[in-house]
CSV table of C-alpha atoms in Angstrom, one decimal:
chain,number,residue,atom,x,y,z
A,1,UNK,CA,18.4,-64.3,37.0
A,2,UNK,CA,16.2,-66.9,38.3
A,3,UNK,CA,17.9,-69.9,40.7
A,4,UNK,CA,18.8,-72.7,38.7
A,5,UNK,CA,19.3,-71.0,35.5
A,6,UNK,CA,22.8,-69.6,34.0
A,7,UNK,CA,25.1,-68.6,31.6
A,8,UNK,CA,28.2,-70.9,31.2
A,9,UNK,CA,31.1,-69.9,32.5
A,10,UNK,CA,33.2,-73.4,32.2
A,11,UNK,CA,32.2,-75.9,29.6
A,12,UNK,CA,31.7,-79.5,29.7
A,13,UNK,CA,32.2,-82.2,26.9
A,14,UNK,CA,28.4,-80.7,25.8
A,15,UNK,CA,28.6,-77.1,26.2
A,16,UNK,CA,30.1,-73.6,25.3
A,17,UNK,CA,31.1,-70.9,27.5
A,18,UNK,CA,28.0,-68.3,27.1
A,19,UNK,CA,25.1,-70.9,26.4
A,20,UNK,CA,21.8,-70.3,28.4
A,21,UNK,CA,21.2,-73.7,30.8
A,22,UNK,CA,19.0,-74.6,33.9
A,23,UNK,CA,19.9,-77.4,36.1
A,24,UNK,CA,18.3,-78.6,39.2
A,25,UNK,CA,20.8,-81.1,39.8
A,26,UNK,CA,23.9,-78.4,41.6
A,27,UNK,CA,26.4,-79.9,43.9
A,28,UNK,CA,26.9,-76.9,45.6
A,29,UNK,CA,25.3,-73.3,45.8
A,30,UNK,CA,22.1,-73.2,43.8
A,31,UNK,CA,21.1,-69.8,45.2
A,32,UNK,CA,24.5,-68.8,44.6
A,33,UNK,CA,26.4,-66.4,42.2
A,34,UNK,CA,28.6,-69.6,41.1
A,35,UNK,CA,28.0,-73.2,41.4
A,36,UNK,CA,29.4,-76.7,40.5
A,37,UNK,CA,27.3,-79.2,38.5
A,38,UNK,CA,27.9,-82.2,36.0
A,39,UNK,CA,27.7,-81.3,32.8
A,40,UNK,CA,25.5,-83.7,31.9
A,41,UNK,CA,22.9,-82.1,34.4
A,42,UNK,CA,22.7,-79.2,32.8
A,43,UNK,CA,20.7,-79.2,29.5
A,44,UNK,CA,21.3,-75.7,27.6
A,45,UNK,CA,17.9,-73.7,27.4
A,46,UNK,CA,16.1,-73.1,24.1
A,47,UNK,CA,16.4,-69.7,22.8
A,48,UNK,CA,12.3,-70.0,22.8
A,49,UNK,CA,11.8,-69.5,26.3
A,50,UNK,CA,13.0,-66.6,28.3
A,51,UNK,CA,14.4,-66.8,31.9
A,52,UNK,CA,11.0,-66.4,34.0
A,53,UNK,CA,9.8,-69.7,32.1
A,54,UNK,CA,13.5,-71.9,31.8
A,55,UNK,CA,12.8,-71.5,35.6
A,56,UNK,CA,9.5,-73.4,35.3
A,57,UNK,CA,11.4,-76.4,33.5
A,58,UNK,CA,13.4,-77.3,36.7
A,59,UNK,CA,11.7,-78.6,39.3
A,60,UNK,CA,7.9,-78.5,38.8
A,61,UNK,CA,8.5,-80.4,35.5
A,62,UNK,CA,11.7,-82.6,36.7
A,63,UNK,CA,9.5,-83.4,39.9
A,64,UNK,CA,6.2,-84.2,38.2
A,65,UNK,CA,8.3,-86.7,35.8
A,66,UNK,CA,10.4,-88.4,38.8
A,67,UNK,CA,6.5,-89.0,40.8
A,68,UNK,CA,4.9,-90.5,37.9
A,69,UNK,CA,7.6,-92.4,36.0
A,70,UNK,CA,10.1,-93.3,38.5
A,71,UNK,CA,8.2,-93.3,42.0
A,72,UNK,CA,4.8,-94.4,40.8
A,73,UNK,CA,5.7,-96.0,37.2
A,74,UNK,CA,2.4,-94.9,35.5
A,75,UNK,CA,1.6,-96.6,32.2
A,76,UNK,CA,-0.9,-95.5,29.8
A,77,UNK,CA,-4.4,-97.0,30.4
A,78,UNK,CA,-4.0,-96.4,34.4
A,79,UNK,CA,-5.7,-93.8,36.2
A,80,UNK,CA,-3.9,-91.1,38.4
A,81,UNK,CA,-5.2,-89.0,41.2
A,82,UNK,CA,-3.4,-85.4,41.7
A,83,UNK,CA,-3.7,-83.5,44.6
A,84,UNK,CA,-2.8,-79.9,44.3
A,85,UNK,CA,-2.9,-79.9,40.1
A,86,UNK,CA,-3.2,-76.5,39.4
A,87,UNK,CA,-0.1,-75.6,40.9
A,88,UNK,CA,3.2,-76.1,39.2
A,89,UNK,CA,4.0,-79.6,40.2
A,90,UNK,CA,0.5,-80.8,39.4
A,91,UNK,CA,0.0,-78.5,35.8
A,92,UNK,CA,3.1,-80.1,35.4
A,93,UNK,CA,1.6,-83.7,36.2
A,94,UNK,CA,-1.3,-83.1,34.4
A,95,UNK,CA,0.7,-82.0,31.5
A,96,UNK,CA,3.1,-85.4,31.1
A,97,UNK,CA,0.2,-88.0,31.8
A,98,UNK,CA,-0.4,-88.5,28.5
A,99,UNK,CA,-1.8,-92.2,27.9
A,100,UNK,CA,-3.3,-91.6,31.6
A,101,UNK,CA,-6.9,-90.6,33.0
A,102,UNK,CA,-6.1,-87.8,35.0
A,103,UNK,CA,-8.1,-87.1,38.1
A,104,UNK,CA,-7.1,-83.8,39.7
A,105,UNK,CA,-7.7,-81.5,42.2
A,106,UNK,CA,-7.9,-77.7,43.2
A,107,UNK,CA,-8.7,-75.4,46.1
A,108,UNK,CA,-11.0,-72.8,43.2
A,109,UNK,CA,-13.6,-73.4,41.0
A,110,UNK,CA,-10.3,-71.5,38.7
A,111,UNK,CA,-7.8,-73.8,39.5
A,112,UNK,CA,-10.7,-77.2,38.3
A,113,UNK,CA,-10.8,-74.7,35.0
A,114,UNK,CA,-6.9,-74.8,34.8
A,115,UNK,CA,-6.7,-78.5,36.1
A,116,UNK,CA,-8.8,-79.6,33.3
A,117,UNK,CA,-7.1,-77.2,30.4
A,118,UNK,CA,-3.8,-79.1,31.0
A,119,UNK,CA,-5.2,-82.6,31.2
A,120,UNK,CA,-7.1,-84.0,33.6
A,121,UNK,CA,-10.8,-85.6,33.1
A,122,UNK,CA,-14.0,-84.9,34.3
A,123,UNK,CA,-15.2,-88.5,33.9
């Protein structure tokens, strides 16, 4: 498995022994066999996505979120500039900017393709 994503072993108020989760939020050992997290850090992970992608939720998506909303609190009709947005943190940027004007860059004429796919504006 992937760091950062698990099966229960010990349950919360929230949770069952056995559920699929991800957390990015571990008090100790994240890279380890075990670790210790509040349960209400660890959202289960929908039987939709597989293992390779629950690890995708985690921190591209939780970091992208904390930068716009709770660093830069973005509200729609502004206009954001990415650096970097066609890798994780900034697909993942591009992705929750919704109400924004997304400017973004990208090291490829490939990664301004996948930069625009996921959001951002040419204008």
């Amino acid at each position: 498995m992937c760091p950062g994503l698990w099966r229960l072993l010990e349950m919360g108020s929230n949770l069952q022994a056995g559920d699929r989760v991800f957390t990015t939020a571990t008090e100790t050992g994240r890279y380890a066999e075990y670790t210790a997290v509040s349960d209400d850090l660890v959202p289960r992970l929908p039987d939709s996505l597989d293992y390779k992608q629950g690890a995708a939720i985690g921190n591209p998506y939780f970091t992208a979120y904390r930068a716009l909303f709770y660093k830069a609190h973005a509200k729609a009709g502004e206009t954001v500039l990415i650096h970097g947005a066609s890798g994780g943190v900034g697909v993942a940027a591009c992705q929750m900017a919704l109400g924004l004007r997304v400017l973004g860059t990208a090291g490829t004429p490939e990664g301004l393709k996948l930069v625009l796919k996921n959001g951002a504006h040419i204008d």
